[in-house]
PDB file of C-alpha atoms in Angstrom:
ATOM      1  CA  MET A 933    -132.234  -4.679  35.614  1.00 47.00           C
ATOM      2  CA  SER A 934    -135.186  -3.967  37.859  1.00 54.00           C
ATOM      3  CA  ASP A 935    -133.742  -6.289  40.486  1.00 79.00           C
ATOM      4  CA  GLN A 936    -130.489  -4.401  40.632  1.00 89.00           C
ATOM      5  CA  LEU A 937    -132.087  -1.183  41.851  1.00 95.00           C
ATOM      6  CA  ARG A 938    -134.976  -2.712  43.731  1.00 94.00           C
ATOM      7  CA  SER A 939    -132.841  -3.338  46.817  1.00 94.00           C
ATOM      8  CA  LEU A 940    -131.962   0.375  47.001  1.00 96.00           C
ATOM      9  CA  VAL A 941    -135.523   1.731  46.999  1.00 96.00           C
ATOM     10  CA  ASP A 942    -136.350   3.790  50.116  1.00 97.00           C
ATOM     11  CA  HIS A 943    -132.664   3.804  51.024  1.00 96.00           C
ATOM     12  CA  PRO A 944    -130.384   6.827  51.173  1.00 97.00           C
ATOM     13  CA  VAL A 945    -128.294   6.817  48.016  1.00 97.00           C
ATOM     14  CA  PHE A 946    -125.365   8.618  46.469  1.00 97.00           C
ATOM     15  CA  VAL A 947    -125.877   9.432  42.788  1.00 97.00           C
ATOM     16  CA  TYR A 948    -122.954  10.271  40.530  1.00 97.00           C
ATOM     17  CA  LEU A 949    -124.002  11.970  37.290  1.00 97.00           C
ATOM     18  CA  THR A 950    -122.145  11.938  33.989  1.00 97.00           C
ATOM     19  CA  ASP A 951    -121.562  15.699  34.226  1.00 96.00           C
ATOM     20  CA  GLY A 952    -119.552  15.089  37.399  1.00 96.00           C
ATOM     21  CA  ARG A 953    -122.175  16.242  39.911  1.00 96.00           C
ATOM     22  CA  THR A 954    -122.775  14.251  43.080  1.00 97.00           C
ATOM     23  CA  LEU A 955    -126.199  14.088  44.675  1.00 97.00           C
ATOM     24  CA  VAL A 956    -127.496  12.331  47.768  1.00 97.00           C
ATOM     25  CA  GLY A 957    -131.105  11.590  48.509  1.00 97.00           C
ATOM     26  CA  GLN A 958    -133.692   8.906  49.086  1.00 97.00           C
ATOM     27  CA  LEU A 959    -134.334   6.590  46.146  1.00 97.00           C
ATOM     28  CA  MET A 960    -138.093   6.696  45.638  1.00 97.00           C
ATOM     29  CA  GLY A 961    -138.424   4.886  42.328  1.00 96.00           C
ATOM     30  CA  TYR A 962    -136.781   3.802  39.085  1.00 96.00           C
ATOM     31  CA  ASP A 963    -137.566   2.173  35.755  1.00 94.00           C
ATOM     32  CA  GLN A 964    -135.985  -0.083  33.108  1.00 90.00           C
ATOM     33  CA  ALA A 965    -133.874   2.761  31.728  1.00 91.00           C
ATOM     34  CA  ALA A 966    -132.545   3.590  35.205  1.00 94.00           C
ATOM     35  CA  ASN A 967    -134.531   6.833  35.242  1.00 96.00           C
ATOM     36  CA  VAL A 968    -134.741   7.612  38.930  1.00 97.00           C
ATOM     37  CA  ILE A 969    -136.849   9.576  41.375  1.00 98.00           C
ATOM     38  CA  LEU A 970    -134.783  11.033  44.169  1.00 98.00           C
ATOM     39  CA  GLY A 971    -136.382  12.564  47.265  1.00 97.00           C
ATOM     40  CA  LYS A 972    -134.800  14.907  49.841  1.00 97.00           C
ATOM     41  CA  THR A 973    -132.072  15.561  47.331  1.00 97.00           C
ATOM     42  CA  HIS A 974    -128.929  17.444  48.303  1.00 97.00           C
ATOM     43  CA  GLU A 975    -126.212  18.330  45.850  1.00 97.00           C
ATOM     44  CA  ARG A 976    -122.746  17.863  47.341  1.00 96.00           C
ATOM     45  CA  ILE A 977    -120.387  20.455  45.977  1.00 96.00           C
ATOM     46  CA  PHE A 978    -116.706  19.752  46.476  1.00 95.00           C
ATOM     47  CA  SER A 979    -113.882  22.245  46.092  1.00 94.00           C
ATOM     48  CA  SER A 980    -110.128  22.041  46.512  1.00 92.00           C
ATOM     49  CA  THR A 981    -110.124  25.300  48.472  1.00 94.00           C
ATOM     50  CA  GLU A 982    -113.137  24.950  50.749  1.00 93.00           C
ATOM     51  CA  GLY A 983    -114.916  22.131  52.531  1.00 92.00           C
ATOM     52  CA  MET A 984    -117.852  20.287  50.974  1.00 94.00           C
ATOM     53  CA  LYS A 985    -121.107  22.218  50.694  1.00 95.00           C
ATOM     54  CA  SER A 986    -124.507  20.559  50.643  1.00 95.00           C
ATOM     55  CA  VAL A 987    -127.378  22.321  48.851  1.00 96.00           C
ATOM     56  CA  ALA A 988    -130.966  21.112  49.300  1.00 97.00           C
ATOM     57  CA  ILE A 989    -132.839  20.844  46.000  1.00 96.00           C
ATOM     58  CA  GLY A 990    -135.959  18.824  46.794  1.00 96.00           C
ATOM     59  CA  VAL A 991    -137.444  16.055  44.652  1.00 97.00           C
ATOM     60  CA  TYR A 992    -135.708  15.235  41.386  1.00 97.00           C
ATOM     61  CA  VAL A 993    -136.523  12.999  38.431  1.00 97.00           C
ATOM     62  CA  ILE A 994    -133.186  12.061  36.881  1.00 97.00           C
ATOM     63  CA  ARG A 995    -132.882  10.625  33.377  1.00 97.00           C
ATOM     64  CA  GLY A 996    -131.049   7.296  33.362  1.00 96.00           C
ATOM     65  CA  GLU A 997    -128.738   8.395  30.538  1.00 95.00           C
ATOM     66  CA  THR A 998    -127.155  10.975  32.809  1.00 96.00           C
ATOM     67  CA  ILE A 999    -126.519   8.592  35.696  1.00 97.00           C
ATOM     68  CA  ALA A1000    -123.062   7.027  35.975  1.00 97.00           C
ATOM     69  CA  LEU A1001    -123.373   5.353  39.352  1.00 97.00           C
ATOM     70  CA  ILE A1002    -125.844   4.894  42.202  1.00 97.00           C
ATOM     71  CA  GLY A1003    -124.368   3.863  45.546  1.00 97.00           C
ATOM     72  CA  GLU A1004    -126.009   2.891  48.799  1.00 97.00           C
ATOM     73  CA  LEU A1005    -125.069   5.540  51.328  1.00 96.00           C
ATOM     74  CA  ASP A1006    -123.945   4.082  54.637  1.00 96.00           C
ATOM     75  CA  GLU A1007    -125.292   6.698  57.053  1.00 95.00           C
ATOM     76  CA  GLU A1008    -122.916   5.746  59.882  1.00 95.00           C
ATOM     77  CA  LEU A1009    -119.879   6.210  57.692  1.00 94.00           C
ATOM     78  CA  ASP A1010    -121.395   9.355  56.258  1.00 95.00           C
ATOM     79  CA  ASP A1011    -121.873  10.860  59.727  1.00 94.00           C
ATOM     80  CA  GLN A1012    -118.289   9.980  60.675  1.00 94.00           C
ATOM     81  CA  ALA A1013    -116.850  11.601  57.574  1.00 92.00           C
ATOM     82  CA  ASP A1014    -115.500  15.086  58.058  1.00 92.00           C
ATOM     83  CA  TYR A1015    -116.883  16.791  54.981  1.00 92.00           C
ATOM     84  CA  ASP A1016    -116.094  20.277  56.291  1.00 91.00           C
ATOM     85  CA  GLU A1017    -112.405  19.489  55.966  1.00 91.00           C
ATOM     86  CA  MET A1018    -112.720  17.573  52.711  1.00 91.00           C
ATOM     87  CA  LYS A1019    -110.956  19.769  50.196  1.00 92.00           C
ATOM     88  CA  VAL A1020    -110.878  17.903  46.924  1.00 92.00           C
ATOM     89  CA  GLU A1021    -111.590  18.573  43.283  1.00 92.00           C
ATOM     90  CA  PRO A1022    -115.107  17.657  42.225  1.00 93.00           C
ATOM     91  CA  LEU A1023    -115.401  14.285  40.445  1.00 94.00           C
ATOM     92  CA  ASP A1024    -114.637  14.359  36.728  1.00 93.00           C
ATOM     93  CA  PRO A1025    -117.445  14.256  34.203  1.00 95.00           C
ATOM     94  CA  VAL A1026    -117.713  11.032  32.210  1.00 94.00           C
ATOM     95  CA  MET A1027    -117.054  11.416  28.486  1.00 82.00           C
ATOM     96  CA  LEU A1028    -119.506   9.147  26.723  1.00 76.00           C
TER      97      LEU A1028
ATOM     98  CA  MET B 400    -139.127  -6.213  22.256  1.00 42.00           C
ATOM     99  CA  GLY B 401    -136.015  -4.186  22.968  1.00 46.00           C
ATOM    100  CA  THR B 402    -133.898  -7.094  24.174  1.00 48.00           C
ATOM    101  CA  LEU B 403    -134.518  -9.300  21.124  1.00 51.00           C
ATOM    102  CA  ASP B 404    -133.743  -6.430  18.744  1.00 52.00           C
ATOM    103  CA  SER B 405    -130.456  -5.777  20.510  1.00 50.00           C
ATOM    104  CA  ILE B 406    -129.603  -9.482  20.326  1.00 50.00           C
ATOM    105  CA  ARG B 407    -130.310  -9.705  16.593  1.00 51.00           C
ATOM    106  CA  SER B 408    -128.221  -6.660  15.795  1.00 58.00           C
ATOM    107  CA  ASN B 409    -125.466  -7.595  18.268  1.00 63.00           C
ATOM    108  CA  PRO B 410    -125.184 -11.353  18.953  1.00 58.00           C
ATOM    109  CA  GLU B 411    -122.332 -10.777  21.402  1.00 62.00           C
ATOM    110  CA  ALA B 412    -124.733  -8.891  23.701  1.00 69.00           C
ATOM    111  CA  VAL B 413    -125.992 -12.084  25.271  1.00 87.00           C
ATOM    112  CA  LEU B 414    -122.584 -13.763  25.228  1.00 90.00           C
ATOM    113  CA  PHE B 415    -120.963 -11.218  27.525  1.00 92.00           C
ATOM    114  CA  TYR B 416    -124.015 -11.040  29.771  1.00 93.00           C
ATOM    115  CA  SER B 417    -123.765 -14.830  30.175  1.00 92.00           C
ATOM    116  CA  PHE B 418    -120.009 -14.567  30.669  1.00 93.00           C
ATOM    117  CA  PHE B 419    -120.339 -11.972  33.445  1.00 94.00           C
ATOM    118  CA  LYS B 420    -122.991 -14.074  35.151  1.00 94.00           C
ATOM    119  CA  THR B 421    -120.363 -16.799  35.597  1.00 93.00           C
ATOM    120  CA  LEU B 422    -118.167 -14.282  37.428  1.00 94.00           C
ATOM    121  CA  VAL B 423    -120.698 -13.350  40.133  1.00 96.00           C
ATOM    122  CA  GLY B 424    -118.944 -13.547  43.499  1.00 96.00           C
ATOM    123  CA  GLN B 425    -115.512 -12.696  42.076  1.00 96.00           C
ATOM    124  CA  PRO B 426    -113.570  -9.530  42.870  1.00 97.00           C
ATOM    125  CA  VAL B 427    -113.402  -7.248  39.835  1.00 97.00           C
ATOM    126  CA  THR B 428    -112.242  -3.727  39.102  1.00 97.00           C
ATOM    127  CA  VAL B 429    -114.506  -1.553  37.000  1.00 97.00           C
ATOM    128  CA  GLU B 430    -112.828   1.349  35.225  1.00 97.00           C
ATOM    129  CA  LEU B 431    -115.165   4.114  34.070  1.00 96.00           C
ATOM    130  CA  LYS B 432    -114.714   6.212  30.956  1.00 96.00           C
ATOM    131  CA  ASN B 433    -113.470   9.093  33.112  1.00 92.00           C
ATOM    132  CA  ASP B 434    -110.606   6.962  34.545  1.00 93.00           C
ATOM    133  CA  LEU B 435    -112.277   6.436  37.956  1.00 95.00           C
ATOM    134  CA  ALA B 436    -111.729   2.809  38.978  1.00 96.00           C
ATOM    135  CA  ILE B 437    -113.729   0.876  41.572  1.00 97.00           C
ATOM    136  CA  THR B 438    -112.885  -2.550  42.991  1.00 96.00           C
ATOM    137  CA  GLY B 439    -115.594  -4.737  44.454  1.00 97.00           C
ATOM    138  CA  VAL B 440    -117.258  -8.121  44.460  1.00 98.00           C
ATOM    139  CA  LEU B 441    -119.507  -8.685  41.453  1.00 97.00           C
ATOM    140  CA  VAL B 442    -123.053  -9.073  42.766  1.00 97.00           C
ATOM    141  CA  SER B 443    -125.025  -8.965  39.543  1.00 96.00           C
ATOM    142  CA  VAL B 444    -125.081  -7.939  35.921  1.00 96.00           C
ATOM    143  CA  ASP B 445    -127.963  -7.337  33.533  1.00 93.00           C
ATOM    144  CA  GLN B 446    -128.630  -7.347  29.785  1.00 92.00           C
ATOM    145  CA  PHE B 447    -127.265  -3.797  29.440  1.00 93.00           C
ATOM    146  CA  LEU B 448    -124.098  -4.899  31.267  1.00 95.00           C
ATOM    147  CA  ASN B 449    -125.015  -2.629  34.174  1.00 96.00           C
ATOM    148  CA  ILE B 450    -122.941  -3.884  37.106  1.00 97.00           C
ATOM    149  CA  LYS B 451    -123.645  -4.124  40.803  1.00 97.00           C
ATOM    150  CA  LEU B 452    -120.671  -4.326  43.166  1.00 97.00           C
ATOM    151  CA  ASP B 453    -120.416  -4.997  46.921  1.00 97.00           C
ATOM    152  CA  ASN B 454    -117.706  -3.972  49.397  1.00 96.00           C
ATOM    153  CA  ILE B 455    -116.381  -1.367  47.045  1.00 96.00           C
ATOM    154  CA  LYS B 456    -113.072   0.391  47.338  1.00 95.00           C
ATOM    155  CA  VAL B 457    -112.260   3.282  45.059  1.00 95.00           C
ATOM    156  CA  VAL B 458    -108.813   2.863  43.512  1.00 94.00           C
ATOM    157  CA  ASP B 459    -106.699   5.863  44.546  1.00 89.00           C
ATOM    158  CA  GLU B 460    -108.899   6.666  47.565  1.00 83.00           C
ATOM    159  CA  GLU B 461    -106.982   9.779  48.523  1.00 78.00           C
ATOM    160  CA  ARG B 462    -107.919  11.463  45.309  1.00 84.00           C
ATOM    161  CA  TYR B 463    -111.564  10.325  45.574  1.00 91.00           C
ATOM    162  CA  PRO B 464    -112.797  10.565  49.185  1.00 92.00           C
ATOM    163  CA  HIS B 465    -116.222  11.643  47.857  1.00 94.00           C
ATOM    164  CA  MET B 466    -117.483   8.078  48.074  1.00 94.00           C
ATOM    165  CA  LEU B 467    -116.091   6.868  51.375  1.00 93.00           C
ATOM    166  CA  ALA B 468    -119.602   6.406  52.773  1.00 95.00           C
ATOM    167  CA  VAL B 469    -120.603   4.178  49.854  1.00 96.00           C
ATOM    168  CA  LYS B 470    -120.030   0.448  50.326  1.00 95.00           C
ATOM    169  CA  ASN B 471    -121.975  -0.995  47.411  1.00 95.00           C
ATOM    170  CA  CYS B 472    -123.119   0.461  44.140  1.00 96.00           C
ATOM    171  CA  PHE B 473    -124.858   0.083  40.806  1.00 97.00           C
ATOM    172  CA  ILE B 474    -122.788   1.178  37.796  1.00 97.00           C
ATOM    173  CA  ARG B 475    -124.499   1.963  34.506  1.00 96.00           C
ATOM    174  CA  GLY B 476    -123.079  -0.143  31.676  1.00 95.00           C
ATOM    175  CA  SER B 477    -122.822   2.842  29.334  1.00 95.00           C
ATOM    176  CA  VAL B 478    -120.112   4.490  31.477  1.00 96.00           C
ATOM    177  CA  VAL B 479    -117.850   1.453  31.769  1.00 97.00           C
ATOM    178  CA  ARG B 480    -114.560   1.402  29.840  1.00 97.00           C
ATOM    179  CA  TYR B 481    -112.999  -1.776  31.283  1.00 97.00           C
ATOM    180  CA  VAL B 482    -113.858  -4.572  33.666  1.00 97.00           C
ATOM    181  CA  GLN B 483    -110.634  -6.046  35.073  1.00 96.00           C
ATOM    182  CA  LEU B 484    -111.006  -9.700  36.003  1.00 94.00           C
ATOM    183  CA  PRO B 485    -108.939 -12.185  37.979  1.00 91.00           C
ATOM    184  CA  ALA B 486    -107.036 -14.127  35.284  1.00 90.00           C
ATOM    185  CA  PRO B 487    -107.647 -17.589  36.796  1.00 92.00           C
ATOM    186  CA  SER B 488    -111.414 -16.974  36.521  1.00 89.00           C
ATOM    187  CA  VAL B 489    -111.356 -16.603  32.776  1.00 90.00           C
ATOM    188  CA  ASP B 490    -110.926 -19.418  30.294  1.00 90.00           C
ATOM    189  CA  THR B 491    -109.798 -17.160  27.455  1.00 90.00           C
ATOM    190  CA  ALA B 492    -109.625 -19.970  24.915  1.00 92.00           C
ATOM    191  CA  LEU B 493    -113.220 -20.931  25.668  1.00 89.00           C
ATOM    192  CA  LEU B 494    -114.365 -17.318  25.505  1.00 90.00           C
ATOM    193  CA  GLN B 495    -112.572 -16.708  22.212  1.00 91.00           C
ATOM    194  CA  ASP B 496    -114.128 -19.831  20.798  1.00 91.00           C
ATOM    195  CA  ALA B 497    -117.611 -18.894  21.980  1.00 89.00           C
ATOM    196  CA  ALA B 498    -117.237 -15.409  20.505  1.00 89.00           C
ATOM    197  CA  ARG B 499    -116.126 -16.822  17.172  1.00 91.00           C
ATOM    198  CA  ARG B 500    -119.084 -19.188  17.127  1.00 89.00           C
ATOM    199  CA  GLU B 501    -121.497 -16.381  18.027  1.00 84.00           C
ATOM    200  CA  ARG B 502    -120.239 -14.354  15.081  1.00 83.00           C
ATOM    201  CA  GLN B 503    -120.786 -17.189  12.644  1.00 84.00           C
ATOM    202  CA  GLN B 504    -124.041 -18.422  14.080  1.00 75.00           C
ATOM    203  CA  PRO B 505    -125.918 -16.016  16.387  1.00 67.00           C
ATOM    204  CA  ALA B 506    -127.601 -18.018  19.193  1.00 62.00           C
ATOM    205  CA  THR B 507    -131.067 -16.568  18.672  1.00 57.00           C
ATOM    206  CA  GLY B 508    -130.998 -17.015  14.883  1.00 50.00           C
ATOM    207  CA  ALA B 509    -130.022 -14.545  12.146  1.00 49.00           C
ATOM    208  CA  ARG B 510    -132.535 -12.436  10.294  1.00 47.00           C
ATOM    209  CA  LYS B 511    -133.315 -14.069   6.922  1.00 44.00           C
TER     210      LYS B 511
END
């Protein structure tokens, strides 16, 4: 388990929570339960009527239970993406 | 120790971990409990059946552009509904047999 997240430490990551929220930030640490410390966190808020909004929320400790997915954010692809024009529904929450 | 307890109460826990380890390198599709499906190459799996995928592609990309800048990811086992596997990679008879044997005789020994 520790090996799976070790390669993502100090990398920019995309975190998808079970309540449907999407965060991006720098993975600073983790533990066996996938509890995570996320630095420079921004919440990405999607809407079907307006473009994506990014809200800075600082350093977060996130409980592993509430994490659905952690992805490595490819910064090149992220810069190329046109989030201002991305009008989509937010991701669905995960029913556990 | 947490792992041994989970093995004693659920002998299949190690069986499927071992099974997924044999599939590392194969393309799989992981379907989450909220219907989101992600295809990728299986990089690793752990005792909790957390899954790491490379070269991911979200199924139905138009509906889910949120993750277009994500190429590899770690998926928590607790949110997985299905893992779709390439049929030729799975010896179902062998797996069925192993599961039946695990039920009758847990690998790490039953509690007396």
